[in-house]
Short mmCIF file of C-alpha atoms and ligand atoms in Angstrom, two decimals:
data_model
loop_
_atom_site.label_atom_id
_atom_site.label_comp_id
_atom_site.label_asym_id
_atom_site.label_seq_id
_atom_site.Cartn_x
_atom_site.Cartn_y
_atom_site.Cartn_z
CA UNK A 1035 -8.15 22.65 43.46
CA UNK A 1036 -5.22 20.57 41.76
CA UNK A 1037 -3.31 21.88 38.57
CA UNK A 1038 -2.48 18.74 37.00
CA UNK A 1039 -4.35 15.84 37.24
CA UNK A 1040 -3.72 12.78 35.04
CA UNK A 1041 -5.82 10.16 34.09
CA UNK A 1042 -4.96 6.49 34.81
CA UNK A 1043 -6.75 3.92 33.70
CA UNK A 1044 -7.63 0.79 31.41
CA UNK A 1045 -8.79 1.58 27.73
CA UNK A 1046 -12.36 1.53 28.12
CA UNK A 1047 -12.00 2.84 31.88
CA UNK A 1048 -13.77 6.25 31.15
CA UNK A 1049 -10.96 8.56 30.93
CA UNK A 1050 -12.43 10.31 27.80
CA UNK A 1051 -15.13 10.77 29.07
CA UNK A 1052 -15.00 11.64 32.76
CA UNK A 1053 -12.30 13.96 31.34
CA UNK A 1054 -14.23 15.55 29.06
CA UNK A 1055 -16.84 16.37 31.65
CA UNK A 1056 -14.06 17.29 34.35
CA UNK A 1057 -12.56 19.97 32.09
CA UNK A 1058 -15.47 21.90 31.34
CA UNK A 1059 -16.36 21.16 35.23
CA UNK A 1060 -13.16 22.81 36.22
CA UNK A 1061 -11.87 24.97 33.27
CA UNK A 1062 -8.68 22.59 33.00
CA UNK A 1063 -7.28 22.33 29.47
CA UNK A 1064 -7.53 18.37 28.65
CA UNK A 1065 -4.60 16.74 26.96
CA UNK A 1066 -5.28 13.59 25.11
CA UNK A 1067 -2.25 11.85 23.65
CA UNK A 1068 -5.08 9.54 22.03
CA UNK A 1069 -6.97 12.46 20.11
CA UNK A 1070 -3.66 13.97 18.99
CA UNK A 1071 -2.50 10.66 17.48
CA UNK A 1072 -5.38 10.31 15.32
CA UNK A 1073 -5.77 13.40 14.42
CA UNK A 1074 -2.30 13.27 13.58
CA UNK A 1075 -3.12 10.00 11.49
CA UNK A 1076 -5.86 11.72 9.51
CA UNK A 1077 -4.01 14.18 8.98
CA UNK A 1078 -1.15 12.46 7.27
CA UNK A 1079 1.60 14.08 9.10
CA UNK A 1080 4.78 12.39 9.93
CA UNK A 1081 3.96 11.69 13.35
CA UNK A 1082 1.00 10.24 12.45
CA UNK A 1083 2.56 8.10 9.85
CA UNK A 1084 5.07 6.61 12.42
CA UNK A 1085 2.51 6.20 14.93
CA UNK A 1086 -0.33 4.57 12.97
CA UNK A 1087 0.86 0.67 12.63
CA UNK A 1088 1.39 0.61 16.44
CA UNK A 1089 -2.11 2.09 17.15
CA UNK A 1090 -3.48 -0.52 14.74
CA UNK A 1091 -1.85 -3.29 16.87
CA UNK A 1092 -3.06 -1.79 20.12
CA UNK A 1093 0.80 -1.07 20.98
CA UNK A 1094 1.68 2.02 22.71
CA UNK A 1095 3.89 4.56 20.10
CA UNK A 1096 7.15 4.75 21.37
CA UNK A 1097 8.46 6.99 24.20
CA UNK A 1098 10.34 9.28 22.10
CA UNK A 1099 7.45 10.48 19.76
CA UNK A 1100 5.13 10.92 22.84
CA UNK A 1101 6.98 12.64 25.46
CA UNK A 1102 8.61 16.00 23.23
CA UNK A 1103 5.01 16.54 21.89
CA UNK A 1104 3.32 16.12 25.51
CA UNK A 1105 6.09 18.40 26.88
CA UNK A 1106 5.31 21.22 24.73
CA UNK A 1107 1.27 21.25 24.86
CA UNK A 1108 1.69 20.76 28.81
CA UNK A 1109 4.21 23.93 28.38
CA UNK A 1110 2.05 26.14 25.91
CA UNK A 1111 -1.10 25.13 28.47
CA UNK A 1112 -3.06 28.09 30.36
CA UNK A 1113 -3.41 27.43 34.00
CA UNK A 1114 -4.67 23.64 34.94
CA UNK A 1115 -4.57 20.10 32.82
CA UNK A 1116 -6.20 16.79 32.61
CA UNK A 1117 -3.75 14.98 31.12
CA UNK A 1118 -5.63 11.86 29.41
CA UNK A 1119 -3.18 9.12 28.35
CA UNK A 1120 -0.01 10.51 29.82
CA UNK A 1121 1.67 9.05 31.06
CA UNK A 1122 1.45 5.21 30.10
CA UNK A 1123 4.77 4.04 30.83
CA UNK A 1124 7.25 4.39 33.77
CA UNK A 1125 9.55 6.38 31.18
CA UNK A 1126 6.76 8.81 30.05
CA UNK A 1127 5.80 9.39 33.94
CA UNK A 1128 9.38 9.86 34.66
CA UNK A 1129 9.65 12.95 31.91
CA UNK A 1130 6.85 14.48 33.18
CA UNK A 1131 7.72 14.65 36.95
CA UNK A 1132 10.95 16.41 35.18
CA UNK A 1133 8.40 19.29 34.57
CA UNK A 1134 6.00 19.31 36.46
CA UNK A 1135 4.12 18.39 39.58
CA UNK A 1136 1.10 15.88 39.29
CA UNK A 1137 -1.23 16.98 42.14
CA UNK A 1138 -3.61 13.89 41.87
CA UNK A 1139 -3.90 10.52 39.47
CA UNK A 1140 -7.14 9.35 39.24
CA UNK A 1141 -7.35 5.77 38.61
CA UNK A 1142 -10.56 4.39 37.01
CA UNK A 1143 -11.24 0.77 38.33
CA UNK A 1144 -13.39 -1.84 36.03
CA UNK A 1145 -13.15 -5.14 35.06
CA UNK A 1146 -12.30 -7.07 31.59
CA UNK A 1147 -15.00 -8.00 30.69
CA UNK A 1148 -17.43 -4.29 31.30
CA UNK A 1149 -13.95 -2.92 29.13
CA UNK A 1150 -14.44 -5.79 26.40
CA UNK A 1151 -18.14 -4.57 26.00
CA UNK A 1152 -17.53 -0.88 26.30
CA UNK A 1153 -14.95 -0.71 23.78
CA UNK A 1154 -16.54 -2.96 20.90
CA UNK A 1155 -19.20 -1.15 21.18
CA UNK A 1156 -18.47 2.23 21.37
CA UNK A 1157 -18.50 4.71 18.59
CA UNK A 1158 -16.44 8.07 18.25
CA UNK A 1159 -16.58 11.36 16.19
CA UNK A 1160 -13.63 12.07 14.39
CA UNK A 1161 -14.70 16.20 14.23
CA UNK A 1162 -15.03 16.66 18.09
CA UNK A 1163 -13.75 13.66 19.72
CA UNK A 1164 -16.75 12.91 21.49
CA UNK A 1165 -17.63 9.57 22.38
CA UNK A 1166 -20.69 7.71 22.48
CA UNK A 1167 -21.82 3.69 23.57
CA UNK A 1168 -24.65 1.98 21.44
CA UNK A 1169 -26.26 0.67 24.32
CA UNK A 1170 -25.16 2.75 27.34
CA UNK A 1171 -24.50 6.24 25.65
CA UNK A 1172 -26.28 6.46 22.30
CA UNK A 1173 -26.12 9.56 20.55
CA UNK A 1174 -29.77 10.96 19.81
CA UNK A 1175 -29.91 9.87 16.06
CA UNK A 1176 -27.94 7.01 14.84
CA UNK A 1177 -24.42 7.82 13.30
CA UNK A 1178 -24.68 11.41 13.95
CA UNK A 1179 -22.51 12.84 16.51
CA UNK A 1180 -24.87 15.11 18.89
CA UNK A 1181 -22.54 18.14 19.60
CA UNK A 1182 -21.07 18.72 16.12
CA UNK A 1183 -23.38 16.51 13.97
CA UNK A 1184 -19.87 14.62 12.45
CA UNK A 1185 -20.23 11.40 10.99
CA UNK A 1186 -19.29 8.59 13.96
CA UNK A 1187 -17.35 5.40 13.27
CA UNK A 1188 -15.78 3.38 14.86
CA UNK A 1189 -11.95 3.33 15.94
CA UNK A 1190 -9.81 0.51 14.00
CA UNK A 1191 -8.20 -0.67 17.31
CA UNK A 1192 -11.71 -0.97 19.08
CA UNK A 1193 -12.09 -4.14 17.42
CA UNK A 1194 -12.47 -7.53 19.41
CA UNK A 1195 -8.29 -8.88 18.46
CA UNK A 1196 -7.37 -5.42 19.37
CA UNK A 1197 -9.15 -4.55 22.36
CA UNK A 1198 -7.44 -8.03 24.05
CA UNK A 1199 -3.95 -6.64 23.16
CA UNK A 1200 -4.31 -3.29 24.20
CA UNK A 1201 -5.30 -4.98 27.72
CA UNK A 1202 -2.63 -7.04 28.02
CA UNK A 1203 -0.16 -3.79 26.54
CA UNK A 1204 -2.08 -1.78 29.60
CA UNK A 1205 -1.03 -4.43 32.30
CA UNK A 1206 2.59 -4.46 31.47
CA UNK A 1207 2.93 -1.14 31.13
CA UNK A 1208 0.70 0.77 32.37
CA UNK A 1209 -0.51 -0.56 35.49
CA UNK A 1210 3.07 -0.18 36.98
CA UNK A 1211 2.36 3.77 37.28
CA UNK A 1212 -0.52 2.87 39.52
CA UNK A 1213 1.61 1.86 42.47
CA UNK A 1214 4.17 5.06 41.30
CA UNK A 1215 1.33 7.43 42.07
CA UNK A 1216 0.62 5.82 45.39
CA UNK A 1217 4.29 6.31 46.55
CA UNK A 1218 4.17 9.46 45.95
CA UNK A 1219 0.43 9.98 47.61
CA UNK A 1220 -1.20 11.31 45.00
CA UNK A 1221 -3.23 8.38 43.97
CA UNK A 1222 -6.95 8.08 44.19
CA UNK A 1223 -8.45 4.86 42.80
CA UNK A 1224 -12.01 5.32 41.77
CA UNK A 1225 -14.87 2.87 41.17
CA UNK A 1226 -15.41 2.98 37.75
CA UNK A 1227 -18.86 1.09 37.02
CA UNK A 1228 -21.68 2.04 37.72
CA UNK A 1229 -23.68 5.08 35.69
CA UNK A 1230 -21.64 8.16 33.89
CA UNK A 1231 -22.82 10.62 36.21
CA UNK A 1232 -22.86 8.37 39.75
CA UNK A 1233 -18.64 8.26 38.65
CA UNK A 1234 -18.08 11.98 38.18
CA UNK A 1235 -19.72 12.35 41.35
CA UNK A 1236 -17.03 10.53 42.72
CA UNK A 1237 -14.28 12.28 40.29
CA UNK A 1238 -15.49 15.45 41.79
CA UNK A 1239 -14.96 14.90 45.31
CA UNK A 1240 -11.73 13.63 44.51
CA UNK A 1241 -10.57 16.88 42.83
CA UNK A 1242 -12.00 18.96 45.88
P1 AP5 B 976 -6.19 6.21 23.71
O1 AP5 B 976 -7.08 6.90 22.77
O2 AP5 B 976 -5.65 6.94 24.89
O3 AP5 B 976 -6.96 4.89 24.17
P2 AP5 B 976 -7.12 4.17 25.57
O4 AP5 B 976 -6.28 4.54 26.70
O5 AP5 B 976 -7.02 2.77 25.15
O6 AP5 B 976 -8.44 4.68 26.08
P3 AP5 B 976 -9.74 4.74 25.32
O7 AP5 B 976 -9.84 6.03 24.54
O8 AP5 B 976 -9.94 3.48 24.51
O9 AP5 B 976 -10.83 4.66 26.48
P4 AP5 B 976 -11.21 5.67 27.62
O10 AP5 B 976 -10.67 5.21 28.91
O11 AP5 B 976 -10.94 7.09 27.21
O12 AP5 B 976 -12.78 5.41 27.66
P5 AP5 B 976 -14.01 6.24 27.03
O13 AP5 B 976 -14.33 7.41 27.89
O14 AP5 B 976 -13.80 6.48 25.56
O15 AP5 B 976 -4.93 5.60 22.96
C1 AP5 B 976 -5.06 4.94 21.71
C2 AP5 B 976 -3.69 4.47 21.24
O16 AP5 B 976 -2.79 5.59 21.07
C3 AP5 B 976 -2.92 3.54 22.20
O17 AP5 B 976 -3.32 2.19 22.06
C4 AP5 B 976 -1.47 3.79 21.77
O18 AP5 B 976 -1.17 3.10 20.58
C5 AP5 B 976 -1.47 5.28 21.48
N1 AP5 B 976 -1.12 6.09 22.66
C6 AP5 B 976 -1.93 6.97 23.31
N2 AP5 B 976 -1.29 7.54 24.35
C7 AP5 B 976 -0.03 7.02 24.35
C8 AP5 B 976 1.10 7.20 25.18
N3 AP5 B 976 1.07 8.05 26.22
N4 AP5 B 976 2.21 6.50 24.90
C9 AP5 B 976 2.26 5.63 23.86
N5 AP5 B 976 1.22 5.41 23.03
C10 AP5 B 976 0.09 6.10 23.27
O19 AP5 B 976 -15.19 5.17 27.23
C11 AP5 B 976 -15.19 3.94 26.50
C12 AP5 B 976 -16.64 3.59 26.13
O20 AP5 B 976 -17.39 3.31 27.31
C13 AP5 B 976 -17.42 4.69 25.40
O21 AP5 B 976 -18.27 4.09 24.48
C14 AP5 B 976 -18.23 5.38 26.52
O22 AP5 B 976 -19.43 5.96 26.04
C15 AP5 B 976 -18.51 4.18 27.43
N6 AP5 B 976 -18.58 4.54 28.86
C16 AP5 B 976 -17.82 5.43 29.54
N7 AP5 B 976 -18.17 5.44 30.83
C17 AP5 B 976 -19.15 4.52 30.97
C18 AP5 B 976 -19.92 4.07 32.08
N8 AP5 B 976 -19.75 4.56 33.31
N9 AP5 B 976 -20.85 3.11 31.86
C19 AP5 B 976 -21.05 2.61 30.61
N10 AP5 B 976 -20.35 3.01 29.54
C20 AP5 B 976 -19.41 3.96 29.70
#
């Protein structure tokens, strides 16, 4: 079993929610720089005031209000991660091999246009984080989140404009880290369409 696995991956890839299900699969704390922003955002706290107009834009929040804050969950963190989000730039991957060892980066593979469709559509609760698809993944009764029963809405930077700039943001910076990971033979690229549970399957065997 691997300690710390992170996440790669497109927005709309899956990474929320293969993660989710990996964690309570393996026990692994999962760290969401995503989640913490918002949360951060709702909460009106300084981070989340700095960090808010880049979200909006589907920019990434710079290095320097990511990587202190990831450093010290990954530190206060019980035994294994999922880190989900983290790292996103060469920078931010660069910090983290300061700390620690990545055992395996998962890389969820899908194209444009299944992201385009998964994003606009999808619809989050802000009380648990869960997420949920209107087509692929509804939740049992509209609006209502099924774990927690919170409210669902949808994210401000799931919106078409958005969505196309947060792809682009992912190729220039992002996508660099996939080829990091391979150098240092940790990387396994997964399929990532096809059903929810036909992809863990293959998340699973990769974490074996
Ligand atoms: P973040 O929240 O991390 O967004 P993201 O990477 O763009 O990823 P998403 O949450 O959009 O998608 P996901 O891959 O988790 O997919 P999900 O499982 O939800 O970051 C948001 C913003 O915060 C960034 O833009 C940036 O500004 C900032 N930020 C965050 N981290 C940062 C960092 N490290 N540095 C700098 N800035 C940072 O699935 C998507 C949808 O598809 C759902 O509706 C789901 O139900 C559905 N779905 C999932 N799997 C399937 C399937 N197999 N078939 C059909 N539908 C599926």
């Amino acid at each position: 079993m691997k300690s710390v696995i992170v996440l790669l991956g497109p927005p709309g890839s899956g990474k929320g929610t293969q993660g989710e299900m990996l964690s309570e699969k393996l026990g692994y704390t999962r760290l969401s720089t995503g989640d913490m922003l918002r949360e951060a955002v709702r909460n009106g706290t300084e981070l989340g005031l700095k960090a808010k107009g880049y979200m909006d834009s589907g920019a990434l929040v710079p290095n320097d209000l990511i990587i202190g804050l990831m450093k010290e969950k990954i530190a206060q963190s019980k035994g294994g991660v999922i880190l989900d989000g983290f790292p996103r730039t060469v920078e931010q991957a660069d910090a983290l091999a300061q700390q620690v060892e990545v055992d395996l980066a998962l890389d969820l593979d899908v194209p444009d246009e299944e992201l385009v469709n998964r994003l606009t559509k999808r619809r989050s609760c802000p009380g648990c984080n869960a997420v949920y698809h209107l087509v692929y993944n509804p939740p049992k009764a509209e609006g209502v989140c099924d774990k927690c029963g919170g409210q669902l809405y949808q994210r401000d930077d799931d919106k078409d404009e958005t969505v196309k700039n947060r792809l682009n943001v992912y190729r220039e910076n992002t996508m660099p880290l996939i080829g990091y990971y391979e150098k240092k033979g940790v990387l396994t690229v997964i399929e990532g369409t096809g059903s929810i549970d036909d992809i863990f399957a293959q998340v699973q065997k990769a974490v074996q």
